[in-house]
Amino acid sequence: MPHGAKPIFYFPKPVLTDFAAPAGYTCPMNVIYVDSLFLFNAAVDYLLLLSAGKLCALPLRRGRMALGAALGGAFAVGAALLPGVFGLWTVKLLAGAAAVALAFGAQRRTLKAIVAFFAVAAAFGGAVQAAATLGGERTGGNVPVSMRVLVLSFALCYVPVSLVFRHVGRRSERRLHRAELTMNGRETEFTALEDSGNELTDPMTGCSVLVAEASALAPVFDAPELLCGDAPTALERLAAAGRYGQFRLLPCACVAAERTLLLCFRPQKLVVDGVPRRDIVVAISPNRLSQDGEYQAII
């Protein structure tokens, strides 16, 4: 402390009092300086926001993340001055959610990012306890936790974050849509994967093509078993059953085969994420499109 400087206020409780405070961290001094309290908590919250953003595969805008971290630092100062108000769990949850929304904006995956933020904060708290044990230090009460423990805690968190979060982040990059299809007065719902490389179009109408598994379309047909198998054979069976008019063959090029044919039809109604689509023809895939059943169509 510089000669002649005086503390802003005295506070004999843990310094890290914001909504993302790791369990067991306590101040090495009983004297708290507002600037140190703000900067330390803001730095921790920035790292937590960074981890949450990578977990949910969100665009990382450094300026917005700095604003979210600054909110965390300000919350820590408020918690030290008014612990009765800022210590409430509801206030902590709202403040954490506000920091995430400020960092990443309001979008479809914001709620998932909020959950990820608190999950990372909880994991960091556990890592502090583990690092303190490995370092031979005690936690709890007013027992200080050294900077060495904090650095080791982040190191312990890095491995599971980089392995688990990277896998989840890749999956979350997939854009899934909810499709509702009406045919023959019946309805069926299924999940469609948005494929930016899907350039399949209907040469007769110029419409885009949604490829769906036969099992996903079965509820709208009287005899779904007629749709199984290769497209020419299925069309012959449909013609024999008097249902030839609804279907036709669609040429398709894919990786597995240079050229193939798919059975296709124009649905009476198709709604994707609540938006009616009249520019889409539906093709039937005889094979499963997703091994784990995450989606049943490609759009």
mmCIF file of C-alpha atoms in Angstrom:
data_model
loop_
_atom_site.group_PDB
_atom_site.id
_atom_site.type_symbol
_atom_site.label_atom_id
_atom_site.label_comp_id
_atom_site.label_asym_id
_atom_site.label_seq_id
_atom_site.Cartn_x
_atom_site.Cartn_y
_atom_site.Cartn_z
ATOM 1 C CA MET A 1 0.000 0.000 0.000
ATOM 2 C CA PRO A 2 1.472 3.404 -0.925
ATOM 3 C CA HIS A 3 2.559 5.605 1.940
ATOM 4 C CA GLY A 4 -0.357 7.617 3.292
ATOM 5 C CA ALA A 5 -3.038 5.670 1.382
ATOM 6 C CA LYS A 6 -6.112 4.708 3.326
ATOM 7 C CA PRO A 7 -8.498 1.847 2.702
ATOM 8 C CA ILE A 8 -11.905 2.604 1.279
ATOM 9 C CA PHE A 9 -13.675 0.462 3.857
ATOM 10 C CA TYR A 10 -13.093 -2.499 6.154
ATOM 11 C CA PHE A 11 -14.820 -5.786 5.483
ATOM 12 C CA PRO A 12 -13.694 -8.917 7.349
ATOM 13 C CA LYS A 13 -15.570 -11.284 4.973
ATOM 14 C CA PRO A 14 -14.540 -12.991 1.698
ATOM 15 C CA VAL A 15 -13.554 -10.577 -1.051
ATOM 16 C CA LEU A 16 -15.003 -12.558 -3.947
ATOM 17 C CA THR A 17 -18.680 -11.941 -3.304
ATOM 18 C CA ASP A 18 -20.138 -11.724 -6.813
ATOM 19 C CA PHE A 19 -22.635 -14.152 -8.326
ATOM 20 C CA ALA A 20 -19.861 -16.365 -9.733
ATOM 21 C CA ALA A 21 -17.693 -16.521 -6.600
ATOM 22 C CA PRO A 22 -15.851 -19.855 -6.242
ATOM 23 C CA ALA A 23 -16.529 -21.639 -2.987
ATOM 24 C CA GLY A 24 -13.855 -21.211 -0.382
ATOM 25 C CA TYR A 25 -12.114 -18.116 -1.739
ATOM 26 C CA THR A 26 -11.398 -15.586 0.973
ATOM 27 C CA CYS A 27 -9.546 -12.322 1.084
ATOM 28 C CA PRO A 28 -5.934 -12.467 2.187
ATOM 29 C CA MET A 29 -6.563 -9.171 3.997
ATOM 30 C CA ASN A 30 -9.410 -7.808 6.056
ATOM 31 C CA VAL A 31 -9.044 -4.475 4.288
ATOM 32 C CA ILE A 32 -10.821 -4.160 0.959
ATOM 33 C CA TYR A 33 -10.066 -1.622 -1.753
ATOM 34 C CA VAL A 34 -12.857 -0.939 -4.218
ATOM 35 C CA ASP A 35 -10.608 -0.872 -7.280
ATOM 36 C CA SER A 36 -8.932 -4.194 -6.412
ATOM 37 C CA LEU A 37 -12.270 -5.820 -5.604
ATOM 38 C CA PHE A 38 -13.782 -4.614 -8.876
ATOM 39 C CA LEU A 39 -10.857 -5.564 -11.119
ATOM 40 C CA PHE A 40 -10.300 -9.004 -9.613
ATOM 41 C CA ASN A 41 -13.951 -10.034 -9.888
ATOM 42 C CA ALA A 42 -14.252 -8.562 -13.381
ATOM 43 C CA ALA A 43 -11.261 -10.643 -14.508
ATOM 44 C CA VAL A 44 -12.744 -13.838 -13.066
ATOM 45 C CA ASP A 45 -16.139 -13.152 -14.633
ATOM 46 C CA TYR A 46 -14.519 -12.466 -18.009
ATOM 47 C CA LEU A 47 -12.920 -15.922 -17.957
ATOM 48 C CA LEU A 48 -16.251 -17.492 -16.955
ATOM 49 C CA LEU A 49 -18.067 -15.681 -19.766
ATOM 50 C CA LEU A 50 -15.371 -16.788 -22.201
ATOM 51 C CA SER A 51 -15.833 -20.425 -21.163
ATOM 52 C CA ALA A 52 -19.621 -20.181 -21.400
ATOM 53 C CA GLY A 53 -19.369 -18.626 -24.862
ATOM 54 C CA LYS A 54 -17.124 -21.413 -26.112
ATOM 55 C CA LEU A 55 -19.395 -24.027 -24.570
ATOM 56 C CA CYS A 56 -22.417 -22.726 -26.486
ATOM 57 C CA ALA A 57 -20.458 -21.903 -29.667
ATOM 58 C CA LEU A 58 -21.488 -18.246 -29.451
ATOM 59 C CA PRO A 59 -19.679 -15.419 -31.249
ATOM 60 C CA LEU A 60 -17.159 -13.924 -28.830
ATOM 61 C CA ARG A 61 -17.371 -10.141 -28.934
ATOM 62 C CA ARG A 62 -14.620 -8.962 -26.607
ATOM 63 C CA GLY A 63 -16.136 -5.538 -25.996
ATOM 64 C CA ARG A 64 -19.523 -6.925 -24.944
ATOM 65 C CA MET A 65 -17.844 -9.570 -22.791
ATOM 66 C CA ALA A 66 -15.837 -6.833 -21.073
ATOM 67 C CA LEU A 67 -19.099 -5.020 -20.293
ATOM 68 C CA GLY A 68 -20.574 -8.216 -18.838
ATOM 69 C CA ALA A 69 -17.448 -8.747 -16.748
ATOM 70 C CA ALA A 70 -17.617 -5.130 -15.568
ATOM 71 C CA LEU A 71 -21.158 -5.780 -14.373
ATOM 72 C CA GLY A 72 -19.786 -8.693 -12.342
ATOM 73 C CA GLY A 73 -17.127 -6.473 -10.822
ATOM 74 C CA ALA A 74 -19.709 -3.830 -9.948
ATOM 75 C CA PHE A 75 -21.917 -6.501 -8.393
ATOM 76 C CA ALA A 76 -19.026 -7.612 -6.169
ATOM 77 C CA VAL A 77 -18.575 -4.060 -4.900
ATOM 78 C CA GLY A 78 -22.317 -3.783 -4.266
ATOM 79 C CA ALA A 79 -22.279 -7.114 -2.415
ATOM 80 C CA ALA A 80 -19.523 -5.833 -0.137
ATOM 81 C CA LEU A 81 -21.362 -2.588 0.610
ATOM 82 C CA LEU A 82 -24.907 -4.016 0.835
ATOM 83 C CA PRO A 83 -24.601 -7.746 1.568
ATOM 84 C CA GLY A 84 -28.206 -7.968 2.731
ATOM 85 C CA VAL A 85 -29.524 -7.038 -0.719
ATOM 86 C CA PHE A 86 -26.873 -8.409 -3.076
ATOM 87 C CA GLY A 87 -26.536 -11.597 -1.057
ATOM 88 C CA LEU A 88 -29.991 -12.846 -2.064
ATOM 89 C CA TRP A 89 -29.922 -15.798 -4.470
ATOM 90 C CA THR A 90 -32.563 -14.220 -6.666
ATOM 91 C CA VAL A 91 -30.457 -11.087 -7.051
ATOM 92 C CA LYS A 92 -27.362 -13.169 -7.814
ATOM 93 C CA LEU A 93 -29.204 -15.174 -10.475
ATOM 94 C CA LEU A 94 -30.634 -12.057 -12.087
ATOM 95 C CA ALA A 95 -27.250 -10.351 -12.081
ATOM 96 C CA GLY A 96 -25.558 -13.385 -13.620
ATOM 97 C CA ALA A 97 -28.231 -13.647 -16.313
ATOM 98 C CA ALA A 98 -27.866 -9.917 -17.037
ATOM 99 C CA ALA A 99 -24.097 -10.270 -17.422
ATOM 100 C CA VAL A 100 -24.516 -13.138 -19.918
ATOM 101 C CA ALA A 101 -27.196 -11.239 -21.871
ATOM 102 C CA LEU A 102 -24.941 -8.177 -21.948
ATOM 103 C CA ALA A 103 -21.992 -10.256 -23.172
ATOM 104 C CA PHE A 104 -23.783 -12.245 -25.883
ATOM 105 C CA GLY A 105 -27.016 -10.361 -26.535
ATOM 106 C CA ALA A 106 -30.554 -11.705 -26.548
ATOM 107 C CA GLN A 107 -30.701 -14.650 -28.940
ATOM 108 C CA ARG A 108 -31.948 -18.192 -29.241
ATOM 109 C CA ARG A 109 -29.085 -19.700 -27.215
ATOM 110 C CA THR A 110 -28.926 -17.061 -24.460
ATOM 111 C CA LEU A 111 -30.730 -19.265 -21.931
ATOM 112 C CA LYS A 112 -28.305 -22.088 -22.670
ATOM 113 C CA ALA A 113 -25.403 -19.669 -22.186
ATOM 114 C CA ILE A 114 -26.800 -18.590 -18.800
ATOM 115 C CA VAL A 115 -26.950 -22.208 -17.644
ATOM 116 C CA ALA A 116 -23.426 -22.782 -18.955
ATOM 117 C CA PHE A 117 -22.146 -19.687 -17.138
ATOM 118 C CA PHE A 118 -23.381 -20.870 -13.746
ATOM 119 C CA ALA A 119 -22.183 -24.424 -14.472
ATOM 120 C CA VAL A 120 -18.672 -23.161 -15.206
ATOM 121 C CA ALA A 121 -18.777 -21.003 -12.056
ATOM 122 C CA ALA A 122 -19.765 -24.038 -9.976
ATOM 123 C CA ALA A 123 -17.007 -26.130 -11.584
ATOM 124 C CA PHE A 124 -14.483 -23.404 -10.801
ATOM 125 C CA GLY A 125 -15.636 -23.361 -7.176
ATOM 126 C CA GLY A 126 -15.040 -27.097 -6.936
ATOM 127 C CA ALA A 127 -11.649 -26.675 -8.571
ATOM 128 C CA VAL A 128 -10.687 -24.108 -5.914
ATOM 129 C CA GLN A 129 -11.454 -26.635 -3.197
ATOM 130 C CA ALA A 130 -9.459 -29.348 -4.993
ATOM 131 C CA ALA A 131 -6.505 -27.057 -5.696
ATOM 132 C CA ALA A 132 -6.425 -25.882 -2.087
ATOM 133 C CA THR A 133 -6.360 -29.499 -0.900
ATOM 134 C CA LEU A 134 -3.571 -30.395 -3.332
ATOM 135 C CA GLY A 135 -1.616 -27.325 -2.218
ATOM 136 C CA GLY A 136 -2.030 -28.160 1.446
ATOM 137 C CA GLU A 137 -4.154 -25.086 2.148
ATOM 138 C CA ARG A 138 -7.382 -24.856 4.095
ATOM 139 C CA THR A 139 -10.521 -23.139 2.834
ATOM 140 C CA GLY A 140 -13.599 -21.781 4.518
ATOM 141 C CA GLY A 141 -14.199 -19.055 7.029
ATOM 142 C CA ASN A 142 -11.621 -16.296 6.729
ATOM 143 C CA VAL A 143 -8.765 -18.596 5.766
ATOM 144 C CA PRO A 144 -7.053 -16.988 2.766
ATOM 145 C CA VAL A 145 -6.618 -18.780 -0.542
ATOM 146 C CA SER A 146 -3.443 -17.853 -2.387
ATOM 147 C CA MET A 147 -3.106 -16.763 -5.991
ATOM 148 C CA ARG A 148 -1.277 -20.048 -6.621
ATOM 149 C CA VAL A 149 -4.476 -21.912 -5.748
ATOM 150 C CA LEU A 150 -6.530 -19.729 -8.095
ATOM 151 C CA VAL A 151 -4.119 -20.343 -10.990
ATOM 152 C CA LEU A 152 -4.123 -24.084 -10.286
ATOM 153 C CA SER A 153 -7.927 -23.999 -10.177
ATOM 154 C CA PHE A 154 -8.138 -22.564 -13.674
ATOM 155 C CA ALA A 155 -5.646 -25.193 -14.834
ATOM 156 C CA LEU A 156 -7.818 -27.969 -13.362
ATOM 157 C CA CYS A 157 -10.863 -26.509 -15.107
ATOM 158 C CA TYR A 158 -9.139 -26.183 -18.466
ATOM 159 C CA VAL A 159 -8.925 -29.896 -19.288
ATOM 160 C CA PRO A 160 -12.637 -30.775 -18.840
ATOM 161 C CA VAL A 161 -13.671 -27.479 -20.424
ATOM 162 C CA SER A 162 -11.505 -28.044 -23.502
ATOM 163 C CA LEU A 163 -12.602 -31.676 -23.935
ATOM 164 C CA VAL A 164 -16.274 -31.681 -22.968
ATOM 165 C CA PHE A 165 -17.147 -28.146 -24.004
ATOM 166 C CA ARG A 166 -15.493 -28.471 -27.400
ATOM 167 C CA HIS A 167 -17.626 -31.528 -28.188
ATOM 168 C CA VAL A 168 -20.821 -29.872 -26.979
ATOM 169 C CA GLY A 169 -19.919 -26.682 -28.796
ATOM 170 C CA ARG A 170 -19.617 -28.553 -32.097
ATOM 171 C CA ARG A 171 -23.035 -30.084 -31.586
ATOM 172 C CA SER A 172 -24.591 -26.766 -30.632
ATOM 173 C CA GLU A 173 -23.373 -25.283 -33.923
ATOM 174 C CA ARG A 174 -25.989 -27.417 -35.663
ATOM 175 C CA ARG A 175 -29.103 -25.484 -36.530
ATOM 176 C CA LEU A 176 -32.187 -27.611 -35.957
ATOM 177 C CA HIS A 177 -35.686 -26.635 -37.024
ATOM 178 C CA ARG A 178 -39.124 -27.911 -36.097
ATOM 179 C CA ALA A 179 -41.180 -28.950 -39.135
ATOM 180 C CA GLU A 180 -44.908 -29.640 -39.248
ATOM 181 C CA LEU A 181 -46.209 -31.378 -42.365
ATOM 182 C CA THR A 182 -49.818 -31.921 -43.436
ATOM 183 C CA MET A 183 -50.818 -34.494 -46.057
ATOM 184 C CA ASN A 184 -54.082 -36.354 -46.682
ATOM 185 C CA GLY A 185 -55.648 -34.360 -43.854
ATOM 186 C CA ARG A 186 -53.130 -35.738 -41.345
ATOM 187 C CA GLU A 187 -50.236 -34.081 -39.564
ATOM 188 C CA THR A 188 -46.776 -35.127 -38.458
ATOM 189 C CA GLU A 189 -43.941 -33.284 -36.747
ATOM 190 C CA PHE A 190 -40.207 -33.886 -36.987
ATOM 191 C CA THR A 191 -36.839 -32.176 -36.535
ATOM 192 C CA ALA A 192 -34.914 -30.987 -39.585
ATOM 193 C CA LEU A 193 -31.204 -30.217 -39.747
ATOM 194 C CA GLU A 194 -30.238 -27.112 -41.717
ATOM 195 C CA ASP A 195 -27.566 -28.127 -44.192
ATOM 196 C CA SER A 196 -25.869 -25.178 -45.879
ATOM 197 C CA GLY A 197 -24.437 -27.582 -48.464
ATOM 198 C CA ASN A 198 -27.846 -28.889 -49.479
ATOM 199 C CA GLU A 199 -28.308 -27.563 -53.012
ATOM 200 C CA LEU A 200 -30.907 -30.121 -54.035
ATOM 201 C CA THR A 201 -33.751 -28.544 -56.017
ATOM 202 C CA ASP A 202 -36.725 -29.884 -57.914
ATOM 203 C CA PRO A 203 -35.945 -29.521 -61.654
ATOM 204 C CA MET A 204 -39.661 -29.320 -62.509
ATOM 205 C CA THR A 205 -40.621 -26.481 -60.162
ATOM 206 C CA GLY A 206 -37.289 -25.014 -59.033
ATOM 207 C CA CYS A 207 -38.330 -25.475 -55.391
ATOM 208 C CA SER A 208 -35.944 -26.427 -52.609
ATOM 209 C CA VAL A 209 -36.109 -30.014 -51.394
ATOM 210 C CA LEU A 210 -36.520 -31.230 -47.816
ATOM 211 C CA VAL A 211 -35.327 -34.822 -47.450
ATOM 212 C CA ALA A 212 -37.115 -36.718 -44.668
ATOM 213 C CA GLU A 213 -36.957 -40.256 -43.344
ATOM 214 C CA ALA A 214 -39.847 -42.506 -44.362
ATOM 215 C CA SER A 215 -40.563 -43.224 -40.688
ATOM 216 C CA ALA A 216 -41.070 -39.488 -39.987
ATOM 217 C CA LEU A 217 -43.628 -39.248 -42.806
ATOM 218 C CA ALA A 218 -45.434 -42.510 -42.040
ATOM 219 C CA PRO A 219 -48.229 -40.912 -39.918
ATOM 220 C CA VAL A 220 -49.647 -38.987 -42.910
ATOM 221 C CA PHE A 221 -50.025 -41.985 -45.248
ATOM 222 C CA ASP A 222 -52.498 -44.882 -45.157
ATOM 223 C CA ALA A 223 -49.947 -47.486 -46.226
ATOM 224 C CA PRO A 224 -46.462 -46.197 -45.281
ATOM 225 C CA GLU A 225 -44.933 -49.584 -46.040
ATOM 226 C CA LEU A 226 -45.388 -48.805 -49.728
ATOM 227 C CA LEU A 227 -42.794 -46.022 -49.403
ATOM 228 C CA CYS A 228 -39.994 -48.348 -48.295
ATOM 229 C CA GLY A 229 -37.199 -49.526 -50.535
ATOM 230 C CA ASP A 230 -35.694 -47.913 -53.600
ATOM 231 C CA ALA A 231 -37.699 -45.145 -55.238
ATOM 232 C CA PRO A 232 -38.592 -46.815 -58.601
ATOM 233 C CA THR A 233 -39.853 -49.961 -56.851
ATOM 234 C CA ALA A 234 -41.812 -47.902 -54.315
ATOM 235 C CA LEU A 235 -43.400 -45.890 -57.131
ATOM 236 C CA GLU A 236 -44.507 -49.114 -58.849
ATOM 237 C CA ARG A 237 -46.131 -50.311 -55.622
ATOM 238 C CA LEU A 238 -47.878 -46.949 -55.202
ATOM 239 C CA ALA A 239 -49.143 -47.071 -58.791
ATOM 240 C CA ALA A 240 -50.552 -50.556 -58.234
ATOM 241 C CA ALA A 241 -52.327 -49.289 -55.113
ATOM 242 C CA GLY A 242 -53.847 -46.349 -57.015
ATOM 243 C CA ARG A 243 -51.688 -43.680 -55.314
ATOM 244 C CA TYR A 244 -49.429 -42.866 -58.221
ATOM 245 C CA GLY A 245 -50.682 -39.285 -58.656
ATOM 246 C CA GLN A 246 -49.243 -37.960 -55.390
ATOM 247 C CA PHE A 247 -45.677 -39.015 -56.063
ATOM 248 C CA ARG A 248 -42.958 -38.748 -58.669
ATOM 249 C CA LEU A 249 -39.231 -39.407 -58.961
ATOM 250 C CA LEU A 250 -36.598 -36.791 -58.163
ATOM 251 C CA PRO A 251 -33.007 -37.140 -59.469
ATOM 252 C CA CYS A 252 -30.437 -36.634 -56.763
ATOM 253 C CA ALA A 253 -26.633 -36.607 -56.617
ATOM 254 C CA CYS A 254 -24.996 -37.536 -53.310
ATOM 255 C CA VAL A 255 -21.686 -38.667 -51.865
ATOM 256 C CA ALA A 256 -22.664 -42.321 -51.481
ATOM 257 C CA ALA A 257 -23.831 -42.620 -55.080
ATOM 258 C CA GLU A 258 -23.082 -40.450 -58.079
ATOM 259 C CA ARG A 259 -26.703 -40.476 -59.165
ATOM 260 C CA THR A 260 -29.835 -41.809 -57.535
ATOM 261 C CA LEU A 261 -33.595 -41.286 -57.470
ATOM 262 C CA LEU A 262 -35.769 -40.240 -54.537
ATOM 263 C CA LEU A 263 -39.511 -40.464 -54.204
ATOM 264 C CA CYS A 264 -40.940 -36.978 -53.722
ATOM 265 C CA PHE A 265 -44.279 -35.206 -53.299
ATOM 266 C CA ARG A 266 -45.645 -31.732 -52.643
ATOM 267 C CA PRO A 267 -47.238 -31.548 -49.168
ATOM 268 C CA GLN A 268 -50.594 -29.890 -48.604
ATOM 269 C CA LYS A 269 -48.956 -27.745 -45.930
ATOM 270 C CA LEU A 270 -45.444 -27.390 -44.518
ATOM 271 C CA VAL A 271 -44.576 -25.146 -41.571
ATOM 272 C CA VAL A 272 -40.943 -24.665 -40.480
ATOM 273 C CA ASP A 273 -40.431 -22.967 -37.107
ATOM 274 C CA GLY A 274 -43.939 -21.538 -37.321
ATOM 275 C CA VAL A 275 -43.443 -20.113 -40.824
ATOM 276 C CA PRO A 276 -45.507 -21.633 -43.700
ATOM 277 C CA ARG A 277 -43.308 -22.744 -46.599
ATOM 278 C CA ARG A 278 -44.778 -23.178 -50.064
ATOM 279 C CA ASP A 279 -41.443 -23.321 -51.863
ATOM 280 C CA ILE A 280 -40.387 -26.760 -50.635
ATOM 281 C CA VAL A 281 -40.866 -30.231 -52.101
ATOM 282 C CA VAL A 282 -40.485 -33.208 -49.763
ATOM 283 C CA ALA A 283 -38.321 -36.172 -50.778
ATOM 284 C CA ILE A 284 -38.367 -39.491 -48.947
ATOM 285 C CA SER A 285 -35.133 -41.052 -47.741
ATOM 286 C CA PRO A 286 -35.236 -44.862 -47.386
ATOM 287 C CA ASN A 287 -32.359 -44.658 -44.876
ATOM 288 C CA ARG A 288 -31.915 -43.013 -41.479
ATOM 289 C CA LEU A 289 -30.356 -39.572 -41.676
ATOM 290 C CA SER A 290 -29.134 -39.337 -38.072
ATOM 291 C CA GLN A 291 -27.544 -42.231 -36.221
ATOM 292 C CA ASP A 292 -28.627 -40.952 -32.798
ATOM 293 C CA GLY A 293 -32.093 -39.792 -33.944
ATOM 294 C CA GLU A 294 -31.324 -36.127 -33.257
ATOM 295 C CA TYR A 295 -33.067 -35.146 -36.496
ATOM 296 C CA GLN A 296 -35.236 -36.908 -39.064
ATOM 297 C CA ALA A 297 -34.891 -34.595 -42.048
ATOM 298 C CA ILE A 298 -32.414 -32.345 -43.857
ATOM 299 C CA ILE A 299 -33.452 -28.968 -45.171
#
